[in-house]
Short mmCIF file of C-alpha atoms and ligand atoms in Angstrom, two decimals:
data_model
loop_
_atom_site.label_atom_id
_atom_site.label_comp_id
_atom_site.label_asym_id
_atom_site.label_seq_id
_atom_site.Cartn_x
_atom_site.Cartn_y
_atom_site.Cartn_z
CA MET A 1 -164.23 43.79 32.44
CA ILE A 2 -164.84 46.74 34.74
CA ILE A 3 -161.77 48.79 35.65
CA VAL A 4 -162.07 51.15 38.61
CA LEU A 5 -159.51 53.97 38.70
CA LYS A 6 -158.15 55.51 41.89
CA PRO A 7 -159.45 58.92 42.99
CA GLY A 8 -157.47 61.93 41.74
CA VAL A 9 -155.95 60.17 38.72
CA SER A 10 -154.49 62.61 36.14
CA LYS A 11 -155.62 62.78 32.51
CA LYS A 12 -152.17 61.47 31.45
CA GLN A 13 -152.42 58.43 33.75
CA GLU A 14 -155.92 57.71 32.46
CA THR A 15 -154.75 57.92 28.82
CA THR A 16 -151.93 55.44 29.52
CA VAL A 17 -154.38 52.91 30.94
CA LEU A 18 -156.79 53.41 28.03
CA ARG A 19 -153.96 52.77 25.57
CA GLU A 20 -153.02 49.54 27.32
CA ILE A 21 -156.66 48.36 27.33
CA ARG A 22 -156.81 48.90 23.54
CA ASN A 23 -153.45 47.13 23.11
CA LEU A 24 -154.88 44.09 24.89
CA GLY A 25 -157.75 43.88 22.42
CA TYR A 26 -160.59 45.59 24.30
CA ARG A 27 -162.66 48.69 23.51
CA PRO A 28 -162.71 51.04 26.52
CA HIS A 29 -165.81 52.96 27.51
CA VAL A 30 -165.13 55.71 30.08
CA MET A 31 -167.71 56.51 32.77
CA ARG A 32 -166.78 59.56 34.82
CA GLY A 33 -168.34 59.78 38.28
CA VAL A 34 -168.08 62.54 40.89
CA ALA A 35 -165.31 60.91 42.90
CA ARG A 36 -163.72 58.52 40.44
CA THR A 37 -163.69 57.12 36.95
CA VAL A 38 -164.79 53.65 35.90
CA ILE A 39 -163.86 52.06 32.55
CA GLY A 40 -165.94 49.37 30.94
CA ALA A 41 -163.69 47.30 28.67
CA ILE A 42 -165.68 45.61 25.92
CA GLY A 43 -164.25 42.43 24.44
CA ASP A 44 -164.32 38.70 24.86
CA GLU A 45 -162.62 37.70 28.07
CA LEU A 46 -162.63 34.09 26.96
CA THR A 47 -160.40 34.75 23.97
CA HIS A 48 -158.39 37.77 25.12
CA GLN A 49 -155.82 38.14 27.83
CA SER A 50 -157.30 39.07 31.20
CA LEU A 51 -157.07 42.74 32.18
CA GLU A 52 -156.44 41.84 35.80
CA THR A 53 -152.74 42.64 35.30
CA LEU A 54 -153.65 46.34 35.05
CA VAL A 55 -153.75 46.51 38.86
CA THR A 56 -150.10 45.53 39.14
CA LEU A 57 -148.98 47.31 35.94
CA PHE A 58 -150.45 50.65 37.03
CA PRO A 59 -150.60 50.49 40.84
CA GLN A 60 -150.90 54.30 41.17
CA THR A 61 -153.81 54.47 38.73
CA VAL A 62 -155.92 51.30 38.83
CA GLU A 63 -157.82 50.40 41.98
CA SER A 64 -159.47 47.15 40.87
CA VAL A 65 -160.48 45.07 37.87
CA MET A 66 -163.60 42.93 37.89
CA PRO A 67 -164.55 40.33 35.30
CA VAL A 68 -168.09 40.49 33.95
CA GLN A 69 -168.16 37.17 32.12
CA LYS A 70 -167.98 33.84 33.92
CA ARG A 71 -164.91 31.71 33.28
CA TYR A 72 -166.98 28.67 32.40
CA LYS A 73 -169.26 28.47 29.44
CA PHE A 74 -170.69 25.04 28.57
CA VAL A 75 -171.50 23.96 32.14
CA SER A 76 -173.21 27.25 32.82
CA ARG A 77 -176.96 27.58 33.15
CA GLU A 78 -176.78 30.39 30.59
CA ALA A 79 -175.57 27.90 27.97
CA HIS A 80 -178.48 25.53 28.59
CA LEU A 81 -181.57 26.87 30.33
CA ASP A 82 -183.24 23.52 30.94
CA ASP A 83 -181.91 20.88 33.32
CA SER A 84 -179.70 18.38 31.51
CA THR A 85 -180.59 14.74 31.79
CA ILE A 86 -178.16 11.87 31.44
CA LYS A 87 -179.04 8.52 30.02
CA VAL A 88 -177.42 5.59 31.84
CA ARG A 89 -178.58 2.31 30.29
CA GLU A 90 -182.38 2.46 30.69
CA HIS A 91 -182.23 5.16 33.38
CA VAL A 92 -182.37 8.94 33.19
CA ILE A 93 -180.46 10.94 35.79
CA GLY A 94 -181.61 14.50 36.38
CA GLY A 95 -185.22 13.73 35.45
CA LYS A 96 -188.24 12.95 37.57
CA LYS A 97 -186.75 9.90 39.25
CA LEU A 98 -184.33 10.27 42.10
CA HIS A 99 -181.61 7.67 41.55
CA VAL A 100 -179.74 5.89 44.28
CA MET A 101 -176.28 4.55 43.49
CA ALA A 102 -175.24 2.15 46.21
CA GLY A 103 -172.65 -0.49 46.89
CA PRO A 104 -169.37 -1.08 48.64
CA CYS A 105 -166.54 1.42 48.84
CA SER A 106 -164.27 -1.23 47.28
CA VAL A 107 -165.03 -4.40 45.39
CA GLU A 108 -163.51 -7.09 47.64
CA SER A 109 -164.87 -10.43 46.46
CA GLU A 110 -167.58 -11.96 44.33
CA LYS A 111 -169.65 -12.89 47.36
CA GLN A 112 -169.34 -9.45 48.94
CA LEU A 113 -170.27 -7.66 45.72
CA LEU A 114 -173.13 -9.90 44.64
CA THR A 115 -174.69 -10.02 48.09
CA THR A 116 -174.58 -6.22 48.21
CA ALA A 117 -175.83 -5.79 44.65
CA GLU A 118 -178.86 -8.00 45.23
CA ALA A 119 -179.71 -6.28 48.51
CA VAL A 120 -179.39 -2.71 47.20
CA LYS A 121 -181.43 -3.60 44.14
CA ALA A 122 -184.18 -5.12 46.30
CA ALA A 123 -184.20 -1.93 48.37
CA GLY A 124 -184.66 0.28 45.28
CA ALA A 125 -181.18 1.30 44.09
CA THR A 126 -180.71 1.47 40.32
CA ILE A 127 -176.93 1.81 40.07
CA LEU A 128 -174.23 -0.28 41.73
CA ARG A 129 -171.14 1.50 43.00
CA GLY A 130 -167.82 -0.19 43.76
CA GLY A 131 -164.19 0.84 43.47
CA ALA A 132 -161.91 -1.52 41.55
CA PHE A 133 -159.01 0.94 41.49
CA LYS A 134 -158.88 2.70 44.85
CA PRO A 135 -157.22 6.03 45.62
CA ARG A 136 -155.78 5.32 49.07
CA THR A 137 -153.96 7.87 51.18
CA SER A 138 -151.39 5.25 52.20
CA PRO A 139 -149.65 3.01 49.66
CA TYR A 140 -149.82 0.21 52.25
CA GLU A 141 -153.63 0.11 52.26
CA PHE A 142 -155.80 -2.04 49.97
CA GLN A 143 -155.48 -0.61 46.47
CA GLY A 144 -158.44 -2.41 44.92
CA LEU A 145 -158.76 -5.61 42.88
CA GLY A 146 -158.12 -3.78 39.58
CA VAL A 147 -159.40 -5.49 36.43
CA LYS A 148 -160.63 -8.45 38.49
CA GLY A 149 -162.87 -5.98 40.34
CA LEU A 150 -164.19 -4.60 37.03
CA LYS A 151 -165.07 -8.13 35.92
CA LEU A 152 -166.96 -8.71 39.17
CA LEU A 153 -168.88 -5.46 38.61
CA ALA A 154 -169.82 -6.66 35.14
CA LYS A 155 -170.98 -9.98 36.58
CA ALA A 156 -173.09 -8.18 39.19
CA ARG A 157 -174.63 -6.09 36.42
CA ARG A 158 -175.47 -9.22 34.41
CA GLU A 159 -177.07 -10.89 37.40
CA THR A 160 -179.03 -7.94 38.80
CA GLY A 161 -179.55 -5.55 35.88
CA LEU A 162 -178.05 -2.71 37.93
CA ALA A 163 -175.95 -0.15 36.04
CA VAL A 164 -172.38 0.25 37.29
CA ILE A 165 -170.33 3.22 38.46
CA THR A 166 -166.63 2.86 39.22
CA GLU A 167 -163.66 5.18 39.62
CA LEU A 168 -161.05 6.02 36.98
CA LEU A 169 -157.69 6.69 38.58
CA SER A 170 -155.32 6.88 35.65
CA GLU A 171 -155.41 7.98 32.03
CA ALA A 172 -153.87 4.63 31.16
CA HIS A 173 -157.04 2.88 32.39
CA ALA A 174 -159.58 5.06 30.55
CA GLY A 175 -160.21 2.42 27.88
CA ILE A 176 -160.70 -0.51 30.21
CA ILE A 177 -162.84 1.44 32.69
CA ALA A 178 -165.05 2.64 29.82
CA GLU A 179 -165.45 -0.96 28.70
CA TYR A 180 -166.92 -2.01 32.06
CA ALA A 181 -168.49 1.12 33.59
CA ASP A 182 -171.82 2.75 32.78
CA ILE A 183 -170.70 5.86 34.68
CA ILE A 184 -167.07 6.86 35.22
CA GLN A 185 -166.35 8.33 38.64
CA ILE A 186 -163.62 10.94 38.95
CA GLY A 187 -162.60 10.99 42.60
CA ALA A 188 -162.04 13.95 44.88
CA ARG A 189 -158.26 13.52 44.73
CA ASN A 190 -158.29 13.74 40.95
CA ALA A 191 -160.94 16.40 40.48
CA GLN A 192 -158.37 18.82 39.05
CA ASN A 193 -156.28 16.26 37.19
CA PHE A 194 -157.10 17.90 33.88
CA GLN A 195 -155.49 15.30 31.61
CA LEU A 196 -157.49 12.60 33.39
CA LEU A 197 -160.68 14.65 32.94
CA ILE A 198 -159.97 14.96 29.22
CA ALA A 199 -159.25 11.22 28.91
CA ALA A 200 -162.49 10.43 30.76
CA ALA A 201 -164.48 12.86 28.61
CA LYS A 202 -163.13 11.30 25.43
CA THR A 203 -164.53 7.88 26.33
CA GLY A 204 -167.98 9.42 25.76
CA LYS A 205 -169.28 7.75 28.93
CA PRO A 206 -171.33 9.61 31.56
CA ILE A 207 -168.97 11.19 34.10
CA LEU A 208 -169.57 11.75 37.81
CA LEU A 209 -167.16 14.45 38.96
CA LYS A 210 -166.56 14.58 42.69
CA ARG A 211 -165.71 17.88 44.33
CA GLY A 212 -162.07 18.05 45.40
CA LEU A 213 -161.20 18.09 49.08
CA SER A 214 -160.55 21.81 49.12
CA MET A 215 -162.09 22.90 45.88
CA LYS A 216 -164.03 26.11 45.49
CA ILE A 217 -167.32 25.83 43.60
CA GLU A 218 -165.94 27.89 40.71
CA GLU A 219 -162.95 25.52 40.42
CA TRP A 220 -165.31 22.55 40.43
CA LEU A 221 -167.44 24.08 37.68
CA LEU A 222 -164.28 24.78 35.69
CA ALA A 223 -163.15 21.17 36.13
CA GLY A 224 -166.58 20.14 34.81
CA GLU A 225 -166.04 22.52 31.91
CA TYR A 226 -163.15 20.27 30.82
CA ILE A 227 -165.65 17.45 30.26
CA LEU A 228 -168.10 19.49 28.22
CA ALA A 229 -165.35 21.32 26.34
CA ASN A 230 -164.12 17.88 25.26
CA GLU A 231 -167.46 17.10 23.67
CA ASN A 232 -168.96 15.01 26.41
CA SER A 233 -172.18 16.53 27.69
CA ASN A 234 -172.94 13.70 30.10
CA LEU A 235 -171.62 15.31 33.26
CA MET A 236 -172.94 15.16 36.79
CA PHE A 237 -171.38 16.92 39.75
CA CYS A 238 -171.02 15.05 43.05
CA GLU A 239 -170.58 16.81 46.39
CA ARG A 240 -168.75 14.53 48.83
CA GLY A 241 -167.73 16.91 51.59
CA ILE A 242 -164.87 19.34 51.86
CA ARG A 243 -162.07 19.61 54.37
CA THR A 244 -162.76 22.13 57.11
CA PHE A 245 -161.54 22.72 60.69
CA GLU A 246 -164.26 20.32 61.94
CA THR A 247 -163.09 16.91 63.11
CA TYR A 248 -166.39 15.49 64.39
CA THR A 249 -167.12 14.37 60.82
CA ARG A 250 -164.59 13.10 58.25
CA ASN A 251 -165.51 15.97 55.92
CA THR A 252 -168.07 18.74 55.98
CA LEU A 253 -170.83 17.83 53.53
CA ASP A 254 -171.73 21.07 51.80
CA LEU A 255 -175.41 20.73 50.95
CA SER A 256 -175.54 24.36 49.81
CA THR A 257 -173.96 23.05 46.61
CA ILE A 258 -177.37 21.64 45.62
CA PRO A 259 -179.10 25.02 45.05
CA ILE A 260 -175.82 26.59 43.92
CA ILE A 261 -175.07 24.00 41.24
CA LYS A 262 -178.74 24.12 40.17
CA ARG A 263 -178.46 27.89 39.77
CA GLU A 264 -175.05 28.00 38.10
CA SER A 265 -175.27 24.88 35.96
CA HIS A 266 -177.72 22.67 34.10
CA CYS A 267 -175.87 19.47 35.04
CA PRO A 268 -177.34 17.08 37.64
CA ILE A 269 -176.05 17.16 41.20
CA VAL A 270 -175.39 13.99 43.18
CA ILE A 271 -174.74 13.86 46.92
CA ASP A 272 -172.35 11.38 48.55
CA PRO A 273 -173.08 11.45 52.28
CA SER A 274 -170.78 8.48 52.91
CA GLN A 275 -167.48 10.23 52.16
CA GLY A 276 -169.28 13.43 53.21
CA ALA A 277 -169.84 12.52 56.82
CA GLY A 278 -167.53 9.53 57.13
CA ARG A 279 -169.97 8.10 59.66
CA ALA A 280 -172.68 5.55 58.98
CA ASP A 281 -174.87 7.00 61.74
CA LEU A 282 -175.21 10.33 59.90
CA VAL A 283 -175.89 9.02 56.39
CA THR A 284 -179.69 8.68 56.62
CA ALA A 285 -180.19 12.24 57.90
CA MET A 286 -177.88 13.68 55.25
CA CYS A 287 -179.74 11.77 52.52
CA LYS A 288 -183.09 13.15 53.69
CA GLY A 289 -181.67 16.68 53.65
CA ALA A 290 -180.15 16.19 50.20
CA VAL A 291 -183.40 14.86 48.72
CA ALA A 292 -185.43 17.65 50.30
CA MET A 293 -183.02 20.19 48.80
CA GLY A 294 -183.38 18.81 45.27
CA ALA A 295 -180.43 16.46 44.74
CA ASP A 296 -180.83 14.39 41.56
CA ALA A 297 -179.15 11.26 42.92
CA LEU A 298 -177.38 9.85 45.97
CA LEU A 299 -174.16 7.83 46.13
CA ILE A 300 -174.14 5.63 49.22
CA GLU A 301 -171.63 3.09 50.51
CA VAL A 302 -173.17 -0.22 51.57
CA HIS A 303 -171.36 -3.36 52.74
CA PRO A 304 -172.63 -6.75 54.01
CA ASN A 305 -170.32 -6.46 57.00
CA PRO A 306 -169.00 -2.90 57.44
CA ALA A 307 -166.85 -3.90 60.43
CA GLU A 308 -164.78 -6.10 58.13
CA ALA A 309 -164.67 -3.78 55.11
CA TRP A 310 -161.25 -3.37 53.47
CA SER A 311 -161.82 0.38 53.11
CA ASP A 312 -164.05 3.03 54.67
CA GLY A 313 -165.67 0.67 57.20
CA PRO A 314 -166.99 3.37 59.58
CA GLN A 315 -169.07 5.03 56.88
CA GLN A 316 -170.58 2.01 55.12
CA LEU A 317 -174.16 1.01 55.85
CA SER A 318 -175.14 -2.59 56.52
CA LEU A 319 -177.68 -4.09 54.13
CA GLU A 320 -180.42 -3.77 56.75
CA VAL A 321 -179.68 -0.13 57.55
CA PHE A 322 -179.63 0.67 53.83
CA ALA A 323 -183.05 -0.95 53.33
CA LYS A 324 -184.39 1.08 56.27
CA LEU A 325 -182.88 4.26 54.83
CA MET A 326 -184.63 3.66 51.53
CA ARG A 327 -187.97 3.19 53.29
CA GLU A 328 -187.48 6.35 55.34
CA LEU A 329 -186.41 8.30 52.28
CA HIS A 330 -189.57 7.56 50.35
CA PRO A 331 -191.77 10.37 51.77
CA PHE A 332 -188.93 12.85 51.19
CA ILE A 333 -188.68 11.74 47.56
CA LEU A 334 -192.41 12.25 47.05
CA ALA A 335 -192.44 15.56 48.93
CA SER A 336 -189.71 16.90 46.67
CA GLY A 337 -191.83 16.12 43.62
CA ARG A 338 -189.85 13.10 42.51
CA GLU A 339 -190.34 9.40 42.11
C1 PEP B 1 -165.17 6.63 47.02
O1 PEP B 1 -166.22 6.94 46.43
O2 PEP B 1 -164.97 5.56 47.61
C2 PEP B 1 -164.08 7.64 47.06
C3 PEP B 1 -162.81 7.29 47.17
O3 PEP B 1 -164.55 8.89 46.95
P1 PEP B 1 -163.81 10.32 47.04
O4 PEP B 1 -163.02 10.46 45.79
O5 PEP B 1 -164.96 11.26 47.14
O6 PEP B 1 -162.96 10.32 48.28
MN1 MN B 2 -165.07 5.14 49.99
#
């Protein structure tokens, strides 16, 4: 920690602050400048109390306190210099191949799911998405088929060979979701539900952690830290748009998270342009941008008849539009050095 003292601080005031720093378990190192004094406090900020309270404890003496260490450890690039890769059945996410996870927002019926699964597979997707337990803003909206939806996902996997990603909404469902899913999705509304993150981590399954609706990147990394700190290293981050003042799109898809997560973390980054834009007509362009910027995977909502979808109709792509997107994406995948 770096502690900056106010100008004109007396020797007595300085001594009091130094004593408090030692009391809190740090070794102070005083650097006296022309105008003011700066104290470097040496100690482990991860195991000792933060010194940030010094500003309010000694308002006449301490100007500011700045941490030197990051608050996250295992997700940080410093902890793991190479990119992490995640094995999902026979696939590797975060490696050379750009993976596309596609499927309906919600699993609605066997016909809807299987038709979609076959079409997205034919177009080049490797992972089937589909919500069985749905986090809906209104309790009067379709809440998902529950376990019946999980069984349909398993059937679609058997018939197509696609891996399956589905959302975990409640700690109580961790066991059953882990039984059916190849990747567990933690949704935006639960991104800081720490007990849920721990329960998901403990299943040992790969976890896709969405960014919360108004989550800062540091908070998102710290939420990811819960997964790795609970001995599950199979974490991928998923940007799905944040809430801003803009109403033209459902959310504002923050593509700057691609280079930022790559710099700060070794975990793969996935982009979800469907929740991100909330509009089917923007999805293709956002996917091209995401691939060009180095995203490791895409999560895209696809439905055989978006107009009749039970959730998120305006943002789901028809089977034909998805196939066209995949064709148009190909040169971007190659140009970004991927397969
Ligand atoms: C979804 O993927 O359908 C979903 C509900 O996502 P999010 O948590 O990002 O809103
Ligand atoms: Mn959705």
